[in-house]
Short mmCIF file of N, CA, C and O in Angstrom, two decimals:
data_model
loop_
_atom_site.label_atom_id
_atom_site.label_comp_id
_atom_site.label_asym_id
_atom_site.label_seq_id
_atom_site.Cartn_x
_atom_site.Cartn_y
_atom_site.Cartn_z
N UNK A 1 6.81 10.10 8.84
CA UNK A 1 8.26 10.11 8.85
C UNK A 1 8.73 9.11 9.89
O UNK A 1 8.60 9.34 11.08
N UNK A 2 9.28 8.01 9.44
CA UNK A 2 9.77 6.97 10.34
C UNK A 2 11.29 7.00 10.38
O UNK A 2 11.94 7.27 9.38
N UNK A 3 11.84 6.66 11.51
CA UNK A 3 13.28 6.67 11.68
C UNK A 3 13.92 5.46 11.00
O UNK A 3 13.25 4.46 10.70
N UNK A 4 15.22 5.54 10.79
CA UNK A 4 15.96 4.41 10.23
C UNK A 4 15.88 3.19 11.14
O UNK A 4 15.86 2.07 10.66
N UNK A 5 15.81 3.43 12.44
CA UNK A 5 15.68 2.32 13.39
C UNK A 5 14.39 1.56 13.13
O UNK A 5 14.37 0.32 13.13
N UNK A 6 13.28 2.29 12.88
CA UNK A 6 12.00 1.64 12.56
C UNK A 6 12.13 0.79 11.31
O UNK A 6 11.67 -0.35 11.28
N UNK A 7 12.74 1.34 10.27
CA UNK A 7 12.85 0.58 9.02
C UNK A 7 13.73 -0.64 9.19
O UNK A 7 13.43 -1.70 8.64
N UNK A 8 14.78 -0.53 9.97
CA UNK A 8 15.62 -1.70 10.24
C UNK A 8 14.80 -2.78 10.96
O UNK A 8 14.89 -3.96 10.63
N UNK A 9 13.99 -2.35 11.94
CA UNK A 9 13.16 -3.31 12.68
C UNK A 9 12.09 -3.90 11.77
O UNK A 9 11.83 -5.10 11.79
N UNK A 10 11.44 -3.06 10.94
CA UNK A 10 10.37 -3.54 10.06
C UNK A 10 10.87 -4.57 9.05
O UNK A 10 10.16 -5.50 8.70
N UNK A 11 12.11 -4.43 8.59
CA UNK A 11 12.66 -5.38 7.62
C UNK A 11 12.75 -6.79 8.19
O UNK A 11 12.71 -7.76 7.44
N UNK A 12 12.85 -6.90 9.51
CA UNK A 12 12.93 -8.22 10.14
C UNK A 12 11.66 -9.03 9.90
O UNK A 12 11.69 -10.25 9.99
N UNK A 13 10.54 -8.36 9.63
CA UNK A 13 9.26 -9.03 9.45
C UNK A 13 9.01 -9.45 8.00
O UNK A 13 8.00 -10.09 7.71
N UNK A 14 9.90 -9.09 7.10
CA UNK A 14 9.71 -9.42 5.69
C UNK A 14 10.15 -10.85 5.41
O UNK A 14 11.06 -11.38 6.03
N UNK A 15 9.51 -11.45 4.41
CA UNK A 15 9.90 -12.79 3.97
C UNK A 15 11.19 -12.70 3.16
O UNK A 15 11.61 -11.62 2.75
N UNK A 16 11.80 -13.85 2.91
CA UNK A 16 13.02 -13.88 2.11
C UNK A 16 12.83 -13.29 0.73
O UNK A 16 13.68 -12.54 0.23
N UNK A 17 11.69 -13.59 0.09
CA UNK A 17 11.46 -13.08 -1.27
C UNK A 17 11.22 -11.56 -1.26
O UNK A 17 11.62 -10.87 -2.19
N UNK A 18 10.62 -11.05 -0.20
CA UNK A 18 10.43 -9.60 -0.10
C UNK A 18 11.78 -8.90 0.10
O UNK A 18 12.04 -7.85 -0.47
N UNK A 19 12.64 -9.50 0.90
CA UNK A 19 13.98 -8.94 1.11
C UNK A 19 14.77 -8.93 -0.19
O UNK A 19 15.48 -7.96 -0.49
N UNK A 20 14.65 -9.99 -0.97
CA UNK A 20 15.31 -10.02 -2.28
C UNK A 20 14.74 -8.96 -3.21
O UNK A 20 15.46 -8.31 -3.96
N UNK A 21 13.42 -8.78 -3.15
CA UNK A 21 12.77 -7.80 -4.02
C UNK A 21 13.27 -6.39 -3.72
O UNK A 21 13.57 -5.63 -4.64
N UNK A 22 13.37 -6.01 -2.43
CA UNK A 22 13.79 -4.64 -2.13
C UNK A 22 15.25 -4.40 -2.47
O UNK A 22 15.64 -3.26 -2.68
N UNK A 23 16.04 -5.46 -2.56
CA UNK A 23 17.44 -5.27 -2.98
C UNK A 23 17.53 -4.76 -4.41
O UNK A 23 18.52 -4.14 -4.79
N UNK A 24 16.50 -4.99 -5.19
CA UNK A 24 16.50 -4.55 -6.58
C UNK A 24 15.92 -3.15 -6.76
O UNK A 24 15.93 -2.62 -7.86
N UNK A 25 15.43 -2.54 -5.69
CA UNK A 25 14.92 -1.18 -5.75
C UNK A 25 16.08 -0.23 -5.51
O UNK A 25 16.73 -0.30 -4.47
N UNK A 26 16.37 0.65 -6.44
CA UNK A 26 17.54 1.52 -6.31
C UNK A 26 17.29 2.74 -5.44
O UNK A 26 18.19 3.23 -4.77
N UNK A 27 16.07 3.24 -5.40
CA UNK A 27 15.75 4.45 -4.65
C UNK A 27 15.54 4.13 -3.16
O UNK A 27 14.70 3.29 -2.82
N UNK A 28 16.28 4.79 -2.30
CA UNK A 28 16.13 4.60 -0.86
C UNK A 28 14.71 4.95 -0.42
O UNK A 28 14.12 4.24 0.39
N UNK A 29 14.16 6.01 -0.98
CA UNK A 29 12.80 6.43 -0.64
C UNK A 29 11.79 5.35 -0.99
O UNK A 29 10.91 5.02 -0.20
N UNK A 30 11.92 4.76 -2.18
CA UNK A 30 11.00 3.70 -2.62
C UNK A 30 11.16 2.44 -1.76
O UNK A 30 10.19 1.77 -1.45
N UNK A 31 12.39 2.14 -1.37
CA UNK A 31 12.62 1.00 -0.48
C UNK A 31 11.90 1.20 0.84
O UNK A 31 11.26 0.30 1.36
N UNK A 32 12.01 2.41 1.38
CA UNK A 32 11.38 2.71 2.67
C UNK A 32 9.85 2.63 2.56
O UNK A 32 9.18 2.12 3.45
N UNK A 33 9.29 3.11 1.45
CA UNK A 33 7.85 3.01 1.24
C UNK A 33 7.41 1.55 1.13
O UNK A 33 6.38 1.15 1.68
N UNK A 34 8.20 0.74 0.42
CA UNK A 34 7.89 -0.68 0.28
C UNK A 34 7.89 -1.35 1.65
O UNK A 34 6.95 -2.07 2.00
N UNK A 35 8.93 -1.12 2.41
CA UNK A 35 9.05 -1.73 3.74
C UNK A 35 7.90 -1.29 4.63
O UNK A 35 7.25 -2.12 5.29
N UNK A 36 7.59 0.00 4.65
CA UNK A 36 6.50 0.51 5.48
C UNK A 36 5.16 -0.08 5.04
O UNK A 36 4.33 -0.45 5.88
N UNK A 37 4.94 -0.19 3.74
CA UNK A 37 3.68 -0.75 3.23
C UNK A 37 3.51 -2.20 3.61
O UNK A 37 2.42 -2.64 4.02
N UNK A 38 4.57 -2.96 3.52
CA UNK A 38 4.48 -4.39 3.86
C UNK A 38 4.39 -4.60 5.37
O UNK A 38 3.76 -5.56 5.82
N UNK A 39 4.97 -3.70 6.13
CA UNK A 39 4.79 -3.76 7.58
C UNK A 39 3.35 -3.40 7.95
O UNK A 39 2.75 -4.03 8.81
N UNK A 40 2.77 -2.40 7.27
CA UNK A 40 1.38 -2.04 7.48
C UNK A 40 0.47 -3.24 7.18
O UNK A 40 -0.45 -3.54 7.94
N UNK A 41 0.73 -3.95 6.09
CA UNK A 41 -0.04 -5.14 5.76
C UNK A 41 0.02 -6.15 6.90
O UNK A 41 -1.00 -6.69 7.33
N UNK A 42 1.21 -6.40 7.41
CA UNK A 42 1.33 -7.37 8.50
C UNK A 42 0.63 -6.91 9.78
O UNK A 42 0.05 -7.71 10.50
N UNK A 43 0.66 -5.61 10.02
CA UNK A 43 -0.05 -5.07 11.17
C UNK A 43 -1.55 -5.29 11.02
O UNK A 43 -2.23 -5.70 11.97
N UNK A 44 -2.07 -5.06 9.82
CA UNK A 44 -3.50 -5.28 9.56
C UNK A 44 -3.84 -6.76 9.69
O UNK A 44 -4.85 -7.12 10.30
N UNK A 45 -3.02 -7.63 9.14
CA UNK A 45 -3.26 -9.07 9.24
C UNK A 45 -3.28 -9.51 10.70
O UNK A 45 -4.12 -10.31 11.11
N UNK A 46 -2.36 -8.97 11.48
CA UNK A 46 -2.30 -9.34 12.89
C UNK A 46 -3.55 -8.88 13.64
O UNK A 46 -4.02 -9.57 14.55
N UNK A 47 -4.12 -7.74 13.25
CA UNK A 47 -5.34 -7.25 13.89
C UNK A 47 -6.51 -8.20 13.66
O UNK A 47 -7.31 -8.43 14.56
N UNK A 48 -6.61 -8.75 12.46
CA UNK A 48 -7.74 -9.60 12.11
C UNK A 48 -7.47 -11.08 12.36
O UNK A 48 -8.40 -11.84 12.64
N UNK A 49 -6.23 -11.49 12.24
CA UNK A 49 -5.85 -12.89 12.38
C UNK A 49 -4.59 -12.98 13.24
O UNK A 49 -3.49 -13.22 12.73
N UNK A 50 -4.71 -12.79 14.56
CA UNK A 50 -3.54 -12.61 15.42
C UNK A 50 -2.47 -13.71 15.35
O UNK A 50 -1.30 -13.41 15.48
N UNK A 51 -2.83 -14.94 15.12
CA UNK A 51 -1.81 -16.01 15.17
C UNK A 51 -1.64 -16.78 13.87
O UNK A 51 -0.94 -17.77 13.83
N UNK A 52 -2.25 -16.31 12.82
CA UNK A 52 -2.27 -17.11 11.59
C UNK A 52 -1.08 -16.88 10.66
O UNK A 52 -0.62 -17.81 10.01
N UNK A 53 -0.57 -15.67 10.58
CA UNK A 53 0.41 -15.34 9.55
C UNK A 53 1.81 -15.17 10.13
O UNK A 53 2.02 -14.43 11.08
N UNK A 54 2.77 -15.82 9.50
CA UNK A 54 4.18 -15.67 9.87
C UNK A 54 4.84 -14.72 8.86
O UNK A 54 4.22 -14.33 7.88
N UNK A 55 6.09 -14.41 9.09
CA UNK A 55 6.82 -13.52 8.18
C UNK A 55 6.84 -14.08 6.76
O UNK A 55 6.76 -13.34 5.79
N UNK A 56 6.95 -15.40 6.63
CA UNK A 56 7.04 -16.02 5.32
C UNK A 56 5.69 -16.25 4.65
O UNK A 56 5.62 -16.88 3.59
N UNK A 57 4.61 -15.74 5.24
CA UNK A 57 3.28 -15.93 4.65
C UNK A 57 3.14 -15.21 3.32
O UNK A 57 2.34 -15.59 2.48
N UNK A 58 3.93 -14.15 3.12
CA UNK A 58 3.82 -13.34 1.90
C UNK A 58 5.05 -13.56 1.05
O UNK A 58 6.18 -13.52 1.54
N UNK A 59 4.83 -13.78 -0.23
CA UNK A 59 5.94 -13.92 -1.17
C UNK A 59 5.82 -12.81 -2.22
O UNK A 59 4.73 -12.37 -2.55
N UNK A 60 6.98 -12.39 -2.70
CA UNK A 60 7.01 -11.38 -3.77
C UNK A 60 8.04 -11.84 -4.79
O UNK A 60 9.24 -11.63 -4.62
N UNK A 61 7.55 -12.47 -5.82
CA UNK A 61 8.41 -13.01 -6.86
C UNK A 61 8.64 -11.96 -7.95
O UNK A 61 7.82 -11.06 -8.13
N UNK A 62 9.73 -12.08 -8.69
CA UNK A 62 10.02 -11.10 -9.76
C UNK A 62 8.87 -11.00 -10.76
O UNK A 62 8.26 -12.01 -11.13
N UNK A 63 8.56 -9.79 -11.15
CA UNK A 63 7.53 -9.47 -12.15
C UNK A 63 6.13 -9.97 -11.75
O UNK A 63 5.31 -10.24 -12.62
N UNK A 64 5.89 -10.12 -10.45
CA UNK A 64 4.57 -10.50 -9.96
C UNK A 64 4.20 -9.63 -8.77
O UNK A 64 5.08 -9.12 -8.08
N UNK A 65 2.92 -9.50 -8.54
CA UNK A 65 2.46 -8.78 -7.34
C UNK A 65 2.69 -9.67 -6.13
O UNK A 65 2.66 -10.91 -6.24
N UNK A 66 2.94 -9.09 -4.97
CA UNK A 66 3.08 -9.91 -3.77
C UNK A 66 1.78 -10.66 -3.50
O UNK A 66 0.69 -10.20 -3.85
N UNK A 67 1.90 -11.84 -2.91
CA UNK A 67 0.72 -12.67 -2.63
C UNK A 67 1.00 -13.57 -1.43
O UNK A 67 2.14 -13.64 -0.96
N UNK A 68 -0.02 -14.27 -0.98
CA UNK A 68 0.16 -15.22 0.10
C UNK A 68 0.80 -16.49 -0.44
O UNK A 68 0.43 -16.97 -1.51
N UNK A 69 1.74 -17.01 0.29
CA UNK A 69 2.40 -18.25 -0.11
C UNK A 69 1.39 -19.40 -0.13
O UNK A 69 1.43 -20.23 -1.03
N UNK A 70 0.51 -19.43 0.84
CA UNK A 70 -0.53 -20.46 0.92
C UNK A 70 -1.69 -20.03 0.04
O UNK A 70 -2.47 -19.14 0.40
N UNK A 71 -1.84 -20.66 -1.11
CA UNK A 71 -2.86 -20.24 -2.08
C UNK A 71 -4.27 -20.60 -1.62
O UNK A 71 -5.23 -20.16 -2.24
N UNK A 72 -4.40 -21.36 -0.54
CA UNK A 72 -5.74 -21.70 -0.05
C UNK A 72 -6.32 -20.59 0.84
O UNK A 72 -7.49 -20.65 1.22
N UNK A 73 -5.53 -19.57 1.15
CA UNK A 73 -6.02 -18.47 1.97
C UNK A 73 -7.03 -17.66 1.16
O UNK A 73 -6.72 -17.18 0.07
N UNK A 74 -8.24 -17.54 1.68
CA UNK A 74 -9.31 -16.82 0.99
C UNK A 74 -9.31 -15.36 1.43
O UNK A 74 -10.23 -14.88 2.07
N UNK A 75 -8.25 -14.66 1.08
CA UNK A 75 -8.07 -13.28 1.47
C UNK A 75 -7.19 -12.63 0.42
O UNK A 75 -6.19 -13.22 -0.02
N UNK A 76 -7.55 -11.45 0.00
CA UNK A 76 -6.76 -10.72 -0.99
C UNK A 76 -6.26 -9.42 -0.38
O UNK A 76 -6.89 -8.87 0.52
N UNK A 77 -5.13 -8.93 -0.88
CA UNK A 77 -4.62 -7.66 -0.39
C UNK A 77 -3.99 -6.88 -1.54
O UNK A 77 -3.68 -7.42 -2.58
N UNK A 78 -3.86 -5.59 -1.31
CA UNK A 78 -3.18 -4.74 -2.26
C UNK A 78 -2.56 -3.58 -1.48
O UNK A 78 -3.15 -3.10 -0.51
N UNK A 79 -1.38 -3.18 -1.89
CA UNK A 79 -0.65 -2.09 -1.26
C UNK A 79 -0.26 -1.09 -2.34
O UNK A 79 0.13 -1.49 -3.44
N UNK A 80 -0.34 0.18 -2.02
CA UNK A 80 0.13 1.20 -2.93
C UNK A 80 0.87 2.26 -2.12
O UNK A 80 0.52 2.53 -0.97
N UNK A 81 1.89 2.84 -2.73
CA UNK A 81 2.62 3.91 -2.05
C UNK A 81 3.11 4.91 -3.09
O UNK A 81 3.40 4.57 -4.23
N UNK A 82 3.15 6.16 -2.65
CA UNK A 82 3.58 7.24 -3.53
C UNK A 82 4.01 8.43 -2.70
O UNK A 82 3.21 8.92 -1.88
N UNK A 83 5.23 8.87 -2.88
CA UNK A 83 5.74 10.09 -2.26
C UNK A 83 5.46 10.17 -0.76
O UNK A 83 4.99 11.16 -0.24
N UNK A 84 5.74 9.08 -0.06
CA UNK A 84 5.59 9.05 1.39
C UNK A 84 4.21 8.68 1.89
O UNK A 84 4.00 8.55 3.09
N UNK A 85 3.25 8.49 1.01
CA UNK A 85 1.91 8.07 1.38
C UNK A 85 1.78 6.57 1.15
O UNK A 85 2.30 6.05 0.15
N UNK A 86 1.10 5.88 2.06
CA UNK A 86 0.96 4.43 1.94
C UNK A 86 -0.49 4.06 2.24
O UNK A 86 -1.10 4.59 3.15
N UNK A 87 -1.01 3.12 1.43
CA UNK A 87 -2.37 2.62 1.65
C UNK A 87 -2.34 1.11 1.46
O UNK A 87 -1.59 0.58 0.63
N UNK A 88 -3.16 0.42 2.25
CA UNK A 88 -3.24 -1.03 2.18
C UNK A 88 -4.70 -1.44 2.33
O UNK A 88 -5.42 -0.85 3.14
N UNK A 89 -5.13 -2.42 1.54
CA UNK A 89 -6.51 -2.90 1.63
C UNK A 89 -6.51 -4.42 1.70
O UNK A 89 -5.68 -5.09 1.08
N UNK A 90 -7.42 -4.97 2.50
CA UNK A 90 -7.65 -6.40 2.61
C UNK A 90 -9.09 -6.69 2.22
O UNK A 90 -9.98 -5.88 2.48
N UNK A 91 -9.33 -7.86 1.60
CA UNK A 91 -10.68 -8.23 1.22
C UNK A 91 -10.88 -9.73 1.37
O UNK A 91 -10.05 -10.51 0.93
N UNK A 92 -12.01 -10.09 1.96
CA UNK A 92 -12.44 -11.49 2.00
C UNK A 92 -13.36 -11.81 0.83
O UNK A 92 -13.68 -12.97 0.59
N UNK A 93 -13.80 -10.78 0.12
CA UNK A 93 -14.83 -10.95 -0.90
C UNK A 93 -14.27 -11.19 -2.30
O UNK A 93 -15.04 -11.46 -3.21
N UNK A 94 -12.98 -11.06 -2.48
CA UNK A 94 -12.40 -11.25 -3.81
C UNK A 94 -11.26 -10.29 -4.03
O UNK A 94 -10.75 -9.67 -3.09
N UNK A 95 -10.88 -10.15 -5.27
CA UNK A 95 -9.76 -9.27 -5.62
C UNK A 95 -10.02 -7.85 -5.14
O UNK A 95 -11.15 -7.37 -5.15
N UNK A 96 -8.95 -7.19 -4.74
CA UNK A 96 -9.04 -5.81 -4.31
C UNK A 96 -7.90 -5.04 -4.98
O UNK A 96 -6.78 -5.54 -5.06
N UNK A 97 -8.20 -3.88 -5.49
CA UNK A 97 -7.18 -3.06 -6.12
C UNK A 97 -7.27 -1.64 -5.62
O UNK A 97 -8.37 -1.09 -5.50
N UNK A 98 -6.14 -1.07 -5.30
CA UNK A 98 -6.09 0.32 -4.86
C UNK A 98 -4.88 0.97 -5.52
O UNK A 98 -3.93 0.30 -5.91
N UNK A 99 -4.95 2.27 -5.63
CA UNK A 99 -3.80 3.00 -6.16
C UNK A 99 -3.80 4.37 -5.53
O UNK A 99 -4.84 5.01 -5.42
N UNK A 100 -2.65 4.78 -5.10
CA UNK A 100 -2.50 6.12 -4.54
C UNK A 100 -1.42 6.82 -5.36
O UNK A 100 -0.40 6.21 -5.70
N UNK A 101 -1.68 8.02 -5.72
CA UNK A 101 -0.71 8.78 -6.50
C UNK A 101 -0.67 10.20 -5.96
O UNK A 101 -1.65 10.92 -6.02
N UNK A 102 0.45 10.55 -5.38
CA UNK A 102 0.63 11.91 -4.90
C UNK A 102 1.15 12.74 -6.07
O UNK A 102 2.27 12.53 -6.54
N UNK A 103 0.33 13.64 -6.58
CA UNK A 103 0.75 14.40 -7.76
C UNK A 103 1.93 15.30 -7.46
O UNK A 103 2.07 15.81 -6.35
N UNK A 104 2.77 15.47 -8.46
CA UNK A 104 3.93 16.35 -8.32
C UNK A 104 3.54 17.81 -8.43
O UNK A 104 4.23 18.68 -7.96
N UNK A 105 2.42 18.07 -9.08
CA UNK A 105 1.97 19.45 -9.23
C UNK A 105 0.50 19.53 -8.82
O UNK A 105 -0.20 18.53 -8.74
N UNK A 106 0.05 20.74 -8.59
CA UNK A 106 -1.34 20.94 -8.21
C UNK A 106 -2.25 20.61 -9.39
O UNK A 106 -1.90 20.86 -10.54
N UNK A 107 -3.40 20.05 -9.06
CA UNK A 107 -4.36 19.68 -10.09
C UNK A 107 -5.71 20.27 -9.78
O UNK A 107 -6.09 20.41 -8.62
N UNK A 108 -6.47 20.58 -10.81
CA UNK A 108 -7.81 21.10 -10.65
C UNK A 108 -8.76 19.92 -10.54
O UNK A 108 -9.22 19.37 -11.54
N UNK A 109 -9.06 19.54 -9.30
CA UNK A 109 -9.88 18.37 -9.04
C UNK A 109 -11.28 18.52 -9.63
O UNK A 109 -11.83 17.58 -10.20
N UNK A 110 -11.87 19.71 -9.53
CA UNK A 110 -13.21 19.92 -10.08
C UNK A 110 -13.23 19.74 -11.59
O UNK A 110 -14.17 19.14 -12.13
N UNK A 111 -12.21 20.22 -12.29
CA UNK A 111 -12.15 20.05 -13.75
C UNK A 111 -11.96 18.58 -14.12
O UNK A 111 -12.57 18.10 -15.07
N UNK A 112 -11.15 17.88 -13.36
CA UNK A 112 -10.95 16.44 -13.62
C UNK A 112 -12.27 15.71 -13.40
O UNK A 112 -12.67 14.87 -14.22
N UNK A 113 -12.95 16.01 -12.29
CA UNK A 113 -14.24 15.36 -12.00
C UNK A 113 -15.25 15.65 -13.10
O UNK A 113 -15.99 14.75 -13.52
N UNK A 114 -15.30 16.88 -13.58
CA UNK A 114 -16.25 17.25 -14.64
C UNK A 114 -15.97 16.49 -15.93
O UNK A 114 -16.89 16.16 -16.69
N UNK A 115 -14.70 16.18 -16.18
CA UNK A 115 -14.33 15.49 -17.42
C UNK A 115 -14.54 13.98 -17.36
O UNK A 115 -14.82 13.36 -18.39
N UNK A 116 -14.39 13.39 -16.18
CA UNK A 116 -14.34 11.93 -16.11
C UNK A 116 -15.48 11.28 -15.33
O UNK A 116 -15.65 10.07 -15.41
N UNK A 117 -16.24 12.05 -14.57
CA UNK A 117 -17.30 11.47 -13.75
C UNK A 117 -18.66 11.94 -14.22
O UNK A 117 -18.79 12.90 -14.98
N UNK A 118 -19.69 11.25 -13.72
CA UNK A 118 -21.06 11.67 -14.05
C UNK A 118 -21.31 13.05 -13.45
O UNK A 118 -20.58 13.50 -12.56
N UNK A 119 -22.38 13.70 -13.91
CA UNK A 119 -22.73 15.02 -13.37
C UNK A 119 -22.96 14.96 -11.86
O UNK A 119 -22.52 15.84 -11.13
N UNK A 120 -23.66 13.92 -11.40
CA UNK A 120 -23.92 13.79 -9.96
C UNK A 120 -22.62 13.63 -9.18
O UNK A 120 -22.45 14.25 -8.12
N UNK A 121 -21.72 12.80 -9.68
CA UNK A 121 -20.44 12.60 -8.99
C UNK A 121 -19.61 13.89 -8.99
O UNK A 121 -19.01 14.25 -7.97
N UNK A 122 -19.56 14.57 -10.12
CA UNK A 122 -18.79 15.81 -10.21
C UNK A 122 -19.36 16.87 -9.28
O UNK A 122 -18.60 17.60 -8.63
N UNK A 123 -20.68 16.94 -9.17
CA UNK A 123 -21.32 17.89 -8.25
C UNK A 123 -20.97 17.55 -6.82
O UNK A 123 -20.65 18.44 -6.01
N UNK A 124 -21.01 16.29 -6.48
CA UNK A 124 -20.65 15.85 -5.13
C UNK A 124 -19.20 16.20 -4.81
O UNK A 124 -18.91 16.77 -3.76
N UNK A 125 -18.31 15.92 -5.73
CA UNK A 125 -16.89 16.25 -5.52
C UNK A 125 -16.73 17.76 -5.39
O UNK A 125 -15.99 18.24 -4.53
N UNK A 126 -17.42 18.52 -6.20
CA UNK A 126 -17.35 19.98 -6.13
C UNK A 126 -17.84 20.55 -4.81
O UNK A 126 -17.41 21.61 -4.38
N UNK A 127 -18.74 19.82 -4.15
CA UNK A 127 -19.29 20.31 -2.89
C UNK A 127 -18.43 19.96 -1.68
O UNK A 127 -18.69 20.45 -0.58
N UNK A 128 -17.41 19.14 -1.88
CA UNK A 128 -16.59 18.72 -0.75
C UNK A 128 -15.75 19.87 -0.21
O UNK A 128 -15.18 20.65 -0.95
N UNK A 129 -15.70 19.94 1.09
CA UNK A 129 -14.85 20.92 1.77
C UNK A 129 -13.68 20.13 2.37
O UNK A 129 -13.67 19.82 3.56
N UNK A 130 -12.75 19.79 1.51
CA UNK A 130 -11.67 18.89 1.89
C UNK A 130 -10.33 19.59 1.75
O UNK A 130 -10.05 20.16 0.70
N UNK A 131 -9.47 19.54 2.77
CA UNK A 131 -8.18 20.22 2.67
C UNK A 131 -7.30 19.71 1.53
O UNK A 131 -6.59 20.48 0.89
N UNK A 132 -7.36 18.40 1.26
CA UNK A 132 -6.56 17.86 0.17
C UNK A 132 -7.07 18.38 -1.16
O UNK A 132 -6.33 18.78 -2.04
N UNK A 133 -8.41 18.40 -1.31
CA UNK A 133 -9.00 18.91 -2.55
C UNK A 133 -8.64 20.38 -2.73
O UNK A 133 -8.24 20.81 -3.80
N UNK A 134 -8.73 21.17 -1.65
CA UNK A 134 -8.38 22.58 -1.73
C UNK A 134 -6.92 22.77 -2.10
O UNK A 134 -6.58 23.65 -2.89
N UNK A 135 -6.04 21.95 -1.55
CA UNK A 135 -4.61 22.07 -1.84
C UNK A 135 -4.29 21.69 -3.27
O UNK A 135 -3.32 22.15 -3.84
N UNK A 136 -5.14 20.86 -3.87
CA UNK A 136 -4.88 20.38 -5.23
C UNK A 136 -5.38 21.33 -6.29
O UNK A 136 -5.01 21.22 -7.45
N UNK A 137 -6.29 22.22 -5.94
CA UNK A 137 -6.87 23.09 -6.96
C UNK A 137 -6.10 24.38 -7.10
O UNK A 137 -5.28 24.74 -6.31
#
């Protein structure tokens, strides 16, 4: 839970195209998730490359995923957000894709695992003592 002051400050780090993109998002909640996710990306970039990336390093054009403006940068990223949860991944090895989905209702994780994963994977998931897994079942 971040304050409005944080979101106002975080918006200062967005590129012009990112600012234009969030103007088209109607949901205040989704705007805040977008801003927080892109600020998280910049925080991660700064940890690994302290002086390389400026605010305008990332562009987000209509109907495209955000990307680096400099196409020679050998680094990929992906951001996902859902219902207040945010995840960001960076990769030097090639494309990276992540997705986070906070379900609106409880789900039976063991039944899903049994239907979609191998027996070994489903058994492993079934053996997990995880609070999120317990809350979902």
